[in-house]
mmCIF file of C-alpha atoms in Angstrom:
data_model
loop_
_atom_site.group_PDB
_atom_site.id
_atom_site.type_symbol
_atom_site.label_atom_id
_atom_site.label_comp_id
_atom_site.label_asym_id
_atom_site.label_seq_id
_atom_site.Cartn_x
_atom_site.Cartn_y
_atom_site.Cartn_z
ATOM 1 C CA UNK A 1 -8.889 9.059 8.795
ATOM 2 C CA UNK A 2 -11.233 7.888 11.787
ATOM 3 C CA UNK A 3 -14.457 7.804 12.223
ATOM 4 C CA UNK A 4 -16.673 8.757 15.156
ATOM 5 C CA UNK A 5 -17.466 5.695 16.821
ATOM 6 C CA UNK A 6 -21.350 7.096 17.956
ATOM 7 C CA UNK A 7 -21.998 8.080 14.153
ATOM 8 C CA UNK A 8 -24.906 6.073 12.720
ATOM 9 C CA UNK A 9 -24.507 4.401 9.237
ATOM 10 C CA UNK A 10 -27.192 3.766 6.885
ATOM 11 C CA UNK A 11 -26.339 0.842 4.566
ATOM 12 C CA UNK A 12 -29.433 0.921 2.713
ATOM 13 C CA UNK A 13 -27.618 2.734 -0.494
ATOM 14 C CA UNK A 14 -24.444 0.038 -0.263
ATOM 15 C CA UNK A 15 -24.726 -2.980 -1.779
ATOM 16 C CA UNK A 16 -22.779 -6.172 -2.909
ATOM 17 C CA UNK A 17 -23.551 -6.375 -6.343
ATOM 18 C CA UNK A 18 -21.092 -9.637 -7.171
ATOM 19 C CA UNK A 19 -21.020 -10.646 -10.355
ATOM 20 C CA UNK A 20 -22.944 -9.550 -14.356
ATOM 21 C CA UNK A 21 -21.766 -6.365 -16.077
ATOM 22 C CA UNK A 22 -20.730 -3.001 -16.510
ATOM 23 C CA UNK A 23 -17.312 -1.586 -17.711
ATOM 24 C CA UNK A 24 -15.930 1.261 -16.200
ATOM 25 C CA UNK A 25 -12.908 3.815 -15.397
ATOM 26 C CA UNK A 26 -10.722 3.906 -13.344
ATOM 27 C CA UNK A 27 -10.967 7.234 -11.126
ATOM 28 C CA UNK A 28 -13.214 8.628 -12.535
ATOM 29 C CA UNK A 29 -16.038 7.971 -15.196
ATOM 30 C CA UNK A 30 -17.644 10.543 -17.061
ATOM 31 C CA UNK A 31 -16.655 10.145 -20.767
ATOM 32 C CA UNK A 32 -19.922 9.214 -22.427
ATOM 33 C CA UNK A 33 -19.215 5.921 -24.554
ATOM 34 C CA UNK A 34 -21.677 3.850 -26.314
ATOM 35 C CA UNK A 35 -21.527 0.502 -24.416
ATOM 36 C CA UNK A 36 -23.068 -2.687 -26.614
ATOM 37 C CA UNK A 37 -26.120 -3.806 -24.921
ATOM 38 C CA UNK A 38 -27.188 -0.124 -23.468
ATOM 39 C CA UNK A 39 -30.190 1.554 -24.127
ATOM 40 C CA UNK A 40 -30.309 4.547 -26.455
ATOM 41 C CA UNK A 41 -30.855 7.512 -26.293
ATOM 42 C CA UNK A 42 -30.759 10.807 -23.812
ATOM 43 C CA UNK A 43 -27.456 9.273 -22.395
ATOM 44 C CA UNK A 44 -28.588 6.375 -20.802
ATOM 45 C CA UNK A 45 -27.060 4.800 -23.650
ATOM 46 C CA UNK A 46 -23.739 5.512 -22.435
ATOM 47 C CA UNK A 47 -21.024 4.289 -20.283
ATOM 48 C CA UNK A 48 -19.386 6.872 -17.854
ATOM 49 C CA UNK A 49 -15.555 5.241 -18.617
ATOM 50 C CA UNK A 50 -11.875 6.807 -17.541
ATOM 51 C CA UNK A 51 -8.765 6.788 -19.544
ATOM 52 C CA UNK A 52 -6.944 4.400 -17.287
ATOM 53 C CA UNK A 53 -8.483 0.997 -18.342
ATOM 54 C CA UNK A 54 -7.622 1.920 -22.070
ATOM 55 C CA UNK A 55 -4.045 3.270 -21.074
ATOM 56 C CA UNK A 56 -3.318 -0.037 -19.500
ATOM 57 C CA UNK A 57 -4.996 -2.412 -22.308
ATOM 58 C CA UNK A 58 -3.212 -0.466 -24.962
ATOM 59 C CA UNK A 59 -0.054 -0.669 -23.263
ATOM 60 C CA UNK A 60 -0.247 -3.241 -20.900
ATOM 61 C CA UNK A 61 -1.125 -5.940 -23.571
ATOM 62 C CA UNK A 62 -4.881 -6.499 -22.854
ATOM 63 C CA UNK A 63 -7.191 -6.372 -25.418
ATOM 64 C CA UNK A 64 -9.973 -4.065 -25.583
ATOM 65 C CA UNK A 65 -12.492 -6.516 -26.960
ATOM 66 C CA UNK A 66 -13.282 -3.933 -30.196
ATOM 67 C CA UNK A 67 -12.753 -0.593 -29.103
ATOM 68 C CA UNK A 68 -13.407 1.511 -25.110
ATOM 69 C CA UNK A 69 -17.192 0.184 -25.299
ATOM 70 C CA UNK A 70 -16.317 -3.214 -25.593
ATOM 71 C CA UNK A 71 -16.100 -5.929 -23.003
ATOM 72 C CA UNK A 72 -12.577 -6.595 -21.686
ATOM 73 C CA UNK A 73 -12.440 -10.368 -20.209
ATOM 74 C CA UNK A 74 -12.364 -10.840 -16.677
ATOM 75 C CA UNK A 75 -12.443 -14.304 -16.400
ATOM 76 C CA UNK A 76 -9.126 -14.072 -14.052
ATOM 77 C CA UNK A 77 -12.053 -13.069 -11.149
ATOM 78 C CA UNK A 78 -14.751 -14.664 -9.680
ATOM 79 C CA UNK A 79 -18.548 -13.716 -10.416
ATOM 80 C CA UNK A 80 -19.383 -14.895 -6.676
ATOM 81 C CA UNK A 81 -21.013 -11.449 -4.406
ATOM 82 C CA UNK A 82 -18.087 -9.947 -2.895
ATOM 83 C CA UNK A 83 -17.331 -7.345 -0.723
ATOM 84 C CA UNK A 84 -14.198 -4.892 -1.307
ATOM 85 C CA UNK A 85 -12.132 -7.589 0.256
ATOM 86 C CA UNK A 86 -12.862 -9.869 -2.702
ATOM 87 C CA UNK A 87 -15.857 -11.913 -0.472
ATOM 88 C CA UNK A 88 -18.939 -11.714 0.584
ATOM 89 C CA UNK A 89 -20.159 -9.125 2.596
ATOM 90 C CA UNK A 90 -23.444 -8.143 4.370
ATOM 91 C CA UNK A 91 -23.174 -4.604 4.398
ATOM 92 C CA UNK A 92 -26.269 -4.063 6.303
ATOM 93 C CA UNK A 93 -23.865 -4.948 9.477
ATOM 94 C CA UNK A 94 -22.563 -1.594 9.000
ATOM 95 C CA UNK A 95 -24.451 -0.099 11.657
ATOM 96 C CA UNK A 96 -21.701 2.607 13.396
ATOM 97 C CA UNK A 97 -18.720 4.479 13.073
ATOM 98 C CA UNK A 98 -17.141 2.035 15.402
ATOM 99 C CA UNK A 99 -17.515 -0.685 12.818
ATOM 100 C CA UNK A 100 -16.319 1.780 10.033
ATOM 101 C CA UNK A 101 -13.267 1.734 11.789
ATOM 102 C CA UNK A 102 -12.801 -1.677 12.282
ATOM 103 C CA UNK A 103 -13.847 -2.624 7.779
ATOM 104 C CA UNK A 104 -13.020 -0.802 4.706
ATOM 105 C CA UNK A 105 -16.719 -2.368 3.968
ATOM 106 C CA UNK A 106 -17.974 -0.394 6.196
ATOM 107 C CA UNK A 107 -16.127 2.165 5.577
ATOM 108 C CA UNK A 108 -17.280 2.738 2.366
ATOM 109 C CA UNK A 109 -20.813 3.162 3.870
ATOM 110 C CA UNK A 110 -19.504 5.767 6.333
ATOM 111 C CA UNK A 111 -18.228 8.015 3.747
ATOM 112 C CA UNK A 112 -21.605 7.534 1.146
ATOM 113 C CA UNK A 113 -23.210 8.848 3.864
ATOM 114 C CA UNK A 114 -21.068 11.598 4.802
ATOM 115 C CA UNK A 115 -21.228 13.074 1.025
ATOM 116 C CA UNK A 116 -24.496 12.508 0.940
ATOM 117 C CA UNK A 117 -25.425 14.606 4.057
ATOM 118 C CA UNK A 118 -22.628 17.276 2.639
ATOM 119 C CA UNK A 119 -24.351 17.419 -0.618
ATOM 120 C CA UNK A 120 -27.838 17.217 0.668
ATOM 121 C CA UNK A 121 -27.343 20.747 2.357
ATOM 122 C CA UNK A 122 -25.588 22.699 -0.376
ATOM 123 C CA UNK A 123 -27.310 25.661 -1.294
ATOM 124 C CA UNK A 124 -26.926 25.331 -4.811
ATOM 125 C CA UNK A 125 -27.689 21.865 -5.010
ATOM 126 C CA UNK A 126 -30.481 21.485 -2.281
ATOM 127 C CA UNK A 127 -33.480 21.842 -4.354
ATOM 128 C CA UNK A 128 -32.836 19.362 -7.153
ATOM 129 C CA UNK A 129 -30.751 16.718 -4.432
ATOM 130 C CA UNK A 130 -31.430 13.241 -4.331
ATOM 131 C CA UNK A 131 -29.000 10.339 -3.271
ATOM 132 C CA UNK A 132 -27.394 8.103 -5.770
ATOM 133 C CA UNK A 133 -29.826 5.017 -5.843
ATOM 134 C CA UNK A 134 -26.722 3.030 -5.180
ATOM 135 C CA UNK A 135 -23.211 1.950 -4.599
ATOM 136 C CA UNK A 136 -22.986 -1.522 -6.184
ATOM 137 C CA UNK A 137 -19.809 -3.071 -5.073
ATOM 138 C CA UNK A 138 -18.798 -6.031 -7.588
ATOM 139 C CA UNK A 139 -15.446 -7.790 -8.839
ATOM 140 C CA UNK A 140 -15.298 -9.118 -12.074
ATOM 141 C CA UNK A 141 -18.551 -8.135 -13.298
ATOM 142 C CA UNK A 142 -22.130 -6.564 -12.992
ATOM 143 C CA UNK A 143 -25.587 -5.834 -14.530
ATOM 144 C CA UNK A 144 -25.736 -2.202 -14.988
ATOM 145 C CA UNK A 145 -29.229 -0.856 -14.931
ATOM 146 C CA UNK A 146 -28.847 1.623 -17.871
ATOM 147 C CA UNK A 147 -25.120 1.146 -19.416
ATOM 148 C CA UNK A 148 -25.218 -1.811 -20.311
ATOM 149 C CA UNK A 149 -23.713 -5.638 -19.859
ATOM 150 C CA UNK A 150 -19.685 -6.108 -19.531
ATOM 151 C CA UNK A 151 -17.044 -7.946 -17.224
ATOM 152 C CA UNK A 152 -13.794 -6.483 -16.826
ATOM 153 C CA UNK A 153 -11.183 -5.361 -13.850
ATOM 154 C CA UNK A 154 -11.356 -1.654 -14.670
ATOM 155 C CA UNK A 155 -12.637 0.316 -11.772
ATOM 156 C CA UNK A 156 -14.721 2.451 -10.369
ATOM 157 C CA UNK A 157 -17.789 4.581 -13.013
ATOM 158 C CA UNK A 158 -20.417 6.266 -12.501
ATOM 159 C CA UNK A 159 -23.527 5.062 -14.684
ATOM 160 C CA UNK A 160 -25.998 8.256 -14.927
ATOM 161 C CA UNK A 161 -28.634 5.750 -16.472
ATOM 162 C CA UNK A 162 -29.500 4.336 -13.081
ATOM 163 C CA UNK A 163 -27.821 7.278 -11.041
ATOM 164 C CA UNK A 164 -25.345 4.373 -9.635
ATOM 165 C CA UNK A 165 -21.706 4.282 -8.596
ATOM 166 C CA UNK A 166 -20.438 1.137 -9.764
ATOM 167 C CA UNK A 167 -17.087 0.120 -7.943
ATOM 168 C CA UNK A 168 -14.978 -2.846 -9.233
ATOM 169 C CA UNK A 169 -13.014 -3.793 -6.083
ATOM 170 C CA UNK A 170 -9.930 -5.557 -7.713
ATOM 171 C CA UNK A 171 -9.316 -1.575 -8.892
ATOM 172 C CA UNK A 172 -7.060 -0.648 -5.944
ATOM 173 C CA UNK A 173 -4.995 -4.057 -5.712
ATOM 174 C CA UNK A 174 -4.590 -3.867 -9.415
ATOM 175 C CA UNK A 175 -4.754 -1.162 -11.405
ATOM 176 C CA UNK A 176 -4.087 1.411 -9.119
ATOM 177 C CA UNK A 177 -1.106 -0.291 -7.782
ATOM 178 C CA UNK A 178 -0.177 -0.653 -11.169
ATOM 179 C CA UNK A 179 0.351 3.163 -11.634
ATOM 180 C CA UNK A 180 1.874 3.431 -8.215
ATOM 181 C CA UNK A 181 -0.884 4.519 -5.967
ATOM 182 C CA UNK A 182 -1.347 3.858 -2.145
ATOM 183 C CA UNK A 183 -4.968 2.786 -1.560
ATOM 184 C CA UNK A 184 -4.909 4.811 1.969
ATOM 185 C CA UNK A 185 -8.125 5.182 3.911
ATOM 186 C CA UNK A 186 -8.942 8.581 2.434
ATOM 187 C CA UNK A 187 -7.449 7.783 -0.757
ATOM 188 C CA UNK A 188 -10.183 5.522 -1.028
ATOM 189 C CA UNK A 189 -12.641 8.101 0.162
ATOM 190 C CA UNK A 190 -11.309 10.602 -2.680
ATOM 191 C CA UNK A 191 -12.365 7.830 -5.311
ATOM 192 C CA UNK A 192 -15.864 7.144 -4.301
ATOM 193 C CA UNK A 193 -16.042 11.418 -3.679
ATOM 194 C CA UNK A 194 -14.885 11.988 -7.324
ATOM 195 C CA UNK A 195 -17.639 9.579 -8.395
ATOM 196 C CA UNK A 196 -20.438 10.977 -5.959
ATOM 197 C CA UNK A 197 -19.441 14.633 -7.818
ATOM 198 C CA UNK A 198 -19.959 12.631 -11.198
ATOM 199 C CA UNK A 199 -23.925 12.010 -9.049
ATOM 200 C CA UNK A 200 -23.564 16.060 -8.626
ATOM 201 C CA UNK A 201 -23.093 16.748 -12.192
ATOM 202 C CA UNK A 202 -25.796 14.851 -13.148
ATOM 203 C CA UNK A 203 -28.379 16.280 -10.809
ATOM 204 C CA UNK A 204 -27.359 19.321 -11.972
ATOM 205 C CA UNK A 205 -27.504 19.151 -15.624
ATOM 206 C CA UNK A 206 -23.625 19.340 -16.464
ATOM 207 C CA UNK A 207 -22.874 15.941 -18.318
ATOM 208 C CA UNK A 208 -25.198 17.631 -21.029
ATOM 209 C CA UNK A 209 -22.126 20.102 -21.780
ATOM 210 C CA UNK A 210 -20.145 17.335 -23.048
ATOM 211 C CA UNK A 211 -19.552 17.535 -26.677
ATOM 212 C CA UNK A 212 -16.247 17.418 -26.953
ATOM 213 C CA UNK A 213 -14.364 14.126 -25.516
ATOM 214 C CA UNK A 214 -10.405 14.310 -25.906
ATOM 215 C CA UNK A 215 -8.001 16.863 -26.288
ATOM 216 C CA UNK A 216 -6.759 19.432 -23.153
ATOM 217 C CA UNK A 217 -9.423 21.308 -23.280
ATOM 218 C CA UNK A 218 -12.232 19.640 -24.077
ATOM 219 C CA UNK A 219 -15.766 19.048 -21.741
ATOM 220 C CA UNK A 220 -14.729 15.972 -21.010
ATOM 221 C CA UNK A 221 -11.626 16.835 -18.870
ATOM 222 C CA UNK A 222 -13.452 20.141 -17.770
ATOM 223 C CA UNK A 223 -16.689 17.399 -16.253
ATOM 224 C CA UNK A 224 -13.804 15.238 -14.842
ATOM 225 C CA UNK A 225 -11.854 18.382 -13.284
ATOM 226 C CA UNK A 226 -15.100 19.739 -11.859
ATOM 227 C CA UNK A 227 -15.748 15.961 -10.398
ATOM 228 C CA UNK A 228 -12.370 16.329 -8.836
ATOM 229 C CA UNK A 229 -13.151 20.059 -7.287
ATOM 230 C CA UNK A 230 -16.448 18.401 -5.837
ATOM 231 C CA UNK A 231 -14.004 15.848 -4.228
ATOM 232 C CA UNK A 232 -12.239 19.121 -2.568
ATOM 233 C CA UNK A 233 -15.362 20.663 -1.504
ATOM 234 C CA UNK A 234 -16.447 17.602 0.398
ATOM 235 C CA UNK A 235 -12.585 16.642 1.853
ATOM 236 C CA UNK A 236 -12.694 20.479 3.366
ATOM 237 C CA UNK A 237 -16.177 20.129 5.390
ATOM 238 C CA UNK A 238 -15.536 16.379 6.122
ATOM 239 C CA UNK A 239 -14.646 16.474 9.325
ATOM 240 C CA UNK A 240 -18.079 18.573 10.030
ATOM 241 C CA UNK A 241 -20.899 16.630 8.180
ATOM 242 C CA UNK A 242 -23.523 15.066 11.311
ATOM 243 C CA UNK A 243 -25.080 12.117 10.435
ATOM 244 C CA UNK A 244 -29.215 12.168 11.367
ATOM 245 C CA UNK A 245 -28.624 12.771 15.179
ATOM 246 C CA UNK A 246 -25.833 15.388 14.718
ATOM 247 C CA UNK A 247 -22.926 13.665 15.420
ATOM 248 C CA UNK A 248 -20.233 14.208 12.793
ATOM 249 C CA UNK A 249 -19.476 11.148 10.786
ATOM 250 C CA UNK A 250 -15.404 11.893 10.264
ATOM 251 C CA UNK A 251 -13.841 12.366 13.546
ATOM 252 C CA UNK A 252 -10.622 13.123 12.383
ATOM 253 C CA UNK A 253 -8.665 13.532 8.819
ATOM 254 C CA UNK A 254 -5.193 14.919 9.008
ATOM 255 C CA UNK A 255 -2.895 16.494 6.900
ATOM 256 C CA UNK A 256 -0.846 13.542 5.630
ATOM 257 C CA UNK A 257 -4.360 12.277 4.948
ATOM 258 C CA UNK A 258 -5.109 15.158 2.315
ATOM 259 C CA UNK A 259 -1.726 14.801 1.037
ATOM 260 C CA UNK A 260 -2.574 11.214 -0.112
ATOM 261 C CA UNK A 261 -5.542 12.071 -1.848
ATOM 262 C CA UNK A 262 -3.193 14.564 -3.739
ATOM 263 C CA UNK A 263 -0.925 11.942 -4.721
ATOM 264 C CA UNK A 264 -3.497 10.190 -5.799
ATOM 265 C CA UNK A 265 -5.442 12.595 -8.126
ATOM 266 C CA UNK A 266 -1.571 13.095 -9.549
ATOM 267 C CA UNK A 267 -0.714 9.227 -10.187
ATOM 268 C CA UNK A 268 -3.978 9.404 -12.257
ATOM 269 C CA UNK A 269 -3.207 12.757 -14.319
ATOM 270 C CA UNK A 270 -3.470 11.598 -18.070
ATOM 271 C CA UNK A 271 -0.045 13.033 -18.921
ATOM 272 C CA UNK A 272 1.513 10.463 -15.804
ATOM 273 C CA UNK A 273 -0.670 7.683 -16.717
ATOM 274 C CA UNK A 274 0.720 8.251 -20.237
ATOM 275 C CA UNK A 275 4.088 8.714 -19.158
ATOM 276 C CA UNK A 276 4.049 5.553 -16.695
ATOM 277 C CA UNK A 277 2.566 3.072 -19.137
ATOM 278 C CA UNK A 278 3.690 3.974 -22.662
ATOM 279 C CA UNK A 279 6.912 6.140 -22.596
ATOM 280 C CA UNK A 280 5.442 9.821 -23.790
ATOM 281 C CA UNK A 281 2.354 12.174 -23.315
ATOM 282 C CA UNK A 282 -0.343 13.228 -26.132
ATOM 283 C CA UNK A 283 -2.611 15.788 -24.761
ATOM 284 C CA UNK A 284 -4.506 15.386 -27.789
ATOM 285 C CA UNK A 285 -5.772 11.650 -25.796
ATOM 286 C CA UNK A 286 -6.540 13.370 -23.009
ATOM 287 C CA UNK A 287 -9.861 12.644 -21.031
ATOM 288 C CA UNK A 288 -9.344 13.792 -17.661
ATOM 289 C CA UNK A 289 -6.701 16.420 -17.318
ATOM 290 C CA UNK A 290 -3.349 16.670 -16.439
ATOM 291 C CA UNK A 291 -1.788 15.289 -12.816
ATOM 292 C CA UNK A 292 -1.040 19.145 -11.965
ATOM 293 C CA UNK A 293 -4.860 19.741 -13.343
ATOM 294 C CA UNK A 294 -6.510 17.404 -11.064
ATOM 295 C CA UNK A 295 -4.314 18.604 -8.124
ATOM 296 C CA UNK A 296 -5.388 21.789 -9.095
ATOM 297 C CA UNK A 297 -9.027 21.904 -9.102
ATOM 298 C CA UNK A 298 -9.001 19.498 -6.003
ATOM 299 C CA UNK A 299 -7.167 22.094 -3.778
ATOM 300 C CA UNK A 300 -9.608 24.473 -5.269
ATOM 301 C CA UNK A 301 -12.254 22.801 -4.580
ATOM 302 C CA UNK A 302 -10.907 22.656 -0.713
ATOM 303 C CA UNK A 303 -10.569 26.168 -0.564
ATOM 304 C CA UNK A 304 -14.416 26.900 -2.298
ATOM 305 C CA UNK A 305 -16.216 26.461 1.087
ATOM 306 C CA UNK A 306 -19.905 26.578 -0.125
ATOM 307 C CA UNK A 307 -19.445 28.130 -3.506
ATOM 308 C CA UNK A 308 -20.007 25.638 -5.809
ATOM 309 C CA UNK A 309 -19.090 28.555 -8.587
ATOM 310 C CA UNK A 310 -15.586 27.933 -7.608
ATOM 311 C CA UNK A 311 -15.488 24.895 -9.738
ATOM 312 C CA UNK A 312 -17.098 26.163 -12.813
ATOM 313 C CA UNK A 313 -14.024 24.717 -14.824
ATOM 314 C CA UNK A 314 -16.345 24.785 -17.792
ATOM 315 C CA UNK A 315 -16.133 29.097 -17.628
ATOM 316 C CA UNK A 316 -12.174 28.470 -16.835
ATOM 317 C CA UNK A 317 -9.789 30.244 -19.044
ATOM 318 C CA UNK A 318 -6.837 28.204 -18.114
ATOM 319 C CA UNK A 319 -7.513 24.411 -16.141
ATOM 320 C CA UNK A 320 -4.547 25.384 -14.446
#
């Protein structure tokens, strides 16, 4: 993946968050949990939390600090402001594509903006769009602004009480890795699109259809399967989406790109991460879908062009 070197970045959504609170999941929030220390009520209350972290702490010997809304220690990290390199970072230097191309910092403020351009100009989501208010970029720990206080080395959430993507950045040296993934360029780009779809979702009134939170078919790995087919939609049109004076942020994303981010949504299918960390799969546990699931809907979601209907997984008979 490169970016155009002419592209403009706006930083002003990107920030370095360091150290003070929330827990999240790995890949892919969206599980409503009650998180001690939230608010109440209408779902700000909740934490937006994946399967991974408690995969790993039940099997990997952590301890979950009294159940998936508890705290998990991360006193192995710093709580100094740090960028996704593990220091600080000023991301307001992010001014071009040309430094995009040069930092995974920046980077990360490339493709914010390039999903929310693509978003900002889909029919169906047009007249209710706003941007998320932020990507907070911590390590250890941060203050979310509506789910909560916790410290942990979990990963990447989305927090709908403050409309924030919250991105742990020890996730892709240690977690991920973990589970066997590649932390590519794009790879990284499918993580924070996956999120931004969890943004979607909530613009759009969808997180309200989740009742039911395990099992194969329940809402919870329909809203994470529809946050993957988001993912698609923006991957396909990429390469297309102008930043404010028309030129097109992504200047190139190839093939073997695409087939990373496929890879990835596999190596973080609940029947692998099952598989990988305790020996057998329950679907019953399930959360986010199967790795042939998520490779599903995101291929789907790549061939939906601007029909956001094509990732109604909540109408789907069969998740695939």
């Amino acid at each position: 993946m490169r970016f155009n070197s002419r592209a403009r970045l706006d930083s002003s959504r990107t920030r370095d968050g360091g150290g003070g609170g929330g827990i999240g999941g790995g890949l892919g929030g969206g599980l409503p949990i009650p998180i001690p220390g939230g608010k109440a009520g209408g779902g700000i209350g909740t934490l937006v939390i994946g399967v991974i972290i408690y995969l790993l702490v039940q099997h990997l010997g952590g301890s979950s600090g009294g159940g998936l809304g508890g705290a998990i220690s991360g006193s192995q990290f710093s709580n100094g402001s740090v960028g996704l390199s593990g220091q600080s970072f000023d991301y307001s230097t992010c001014r071009t594509g040309d430094d995009a191309n040069k930092s995974q910092e920046c980077a990360l403020v490339a493709v914010e903006n390039s999903l929310t351009d693509y978003w900002k100009s889909q029919p169906q989501v047009k007249d209710v769009f706003q941007p998320e208010r932020a990507i907070d970029v911590f390590h250890g720990s941060v203050q979310t602004g509506g789910c909560g206080t916790a410290s942990t080395d979990v990963g990447p959430f989305y927090c709908p009480g403050d409309q924030t993507i919250y991105l742990d950045t020890a996730f892709y040296d240690t977690i991920f890795k973990q589970l066997g993934g590649n932390a590519t360029p794009f790879v990284r780009a499918y993580v924070i699109a996956h999120e931004y779809g969890h943004h979607i979702q909530d613009l759009l009134g969808t997180m309200s259809k989740v009742k039911t939170q395990q099992g194969r078919n329940s809402d919870s790995v329909r809203l994470e399967l529809q946050a993957d087919c988001y993912a698609g939609m923006w991957a396909a049109a990429a390469t297309t989406v102008p930043d404010a004076d028309g030129n097109v942020l992504i200047q190139d994303l190839t093939k073997a790109d695409i087939d990373q981010a496929i890879t990835a949504a596999k190596e973080v299918g609940d029947d692998y991460i099952q598989r990988t960390t305790g020996g057998s799969v329950n679907p019953d546990a399930w959360t986010h879908g199967s790795s042939a699931e998520r490779e599903h809907w995101f291929e789907a979601g790549m061939k939906a062009g601007n029909d956001i209907a094509a990732c109604d997984t909540f109408s789907a008979q069969s998740l695939g």
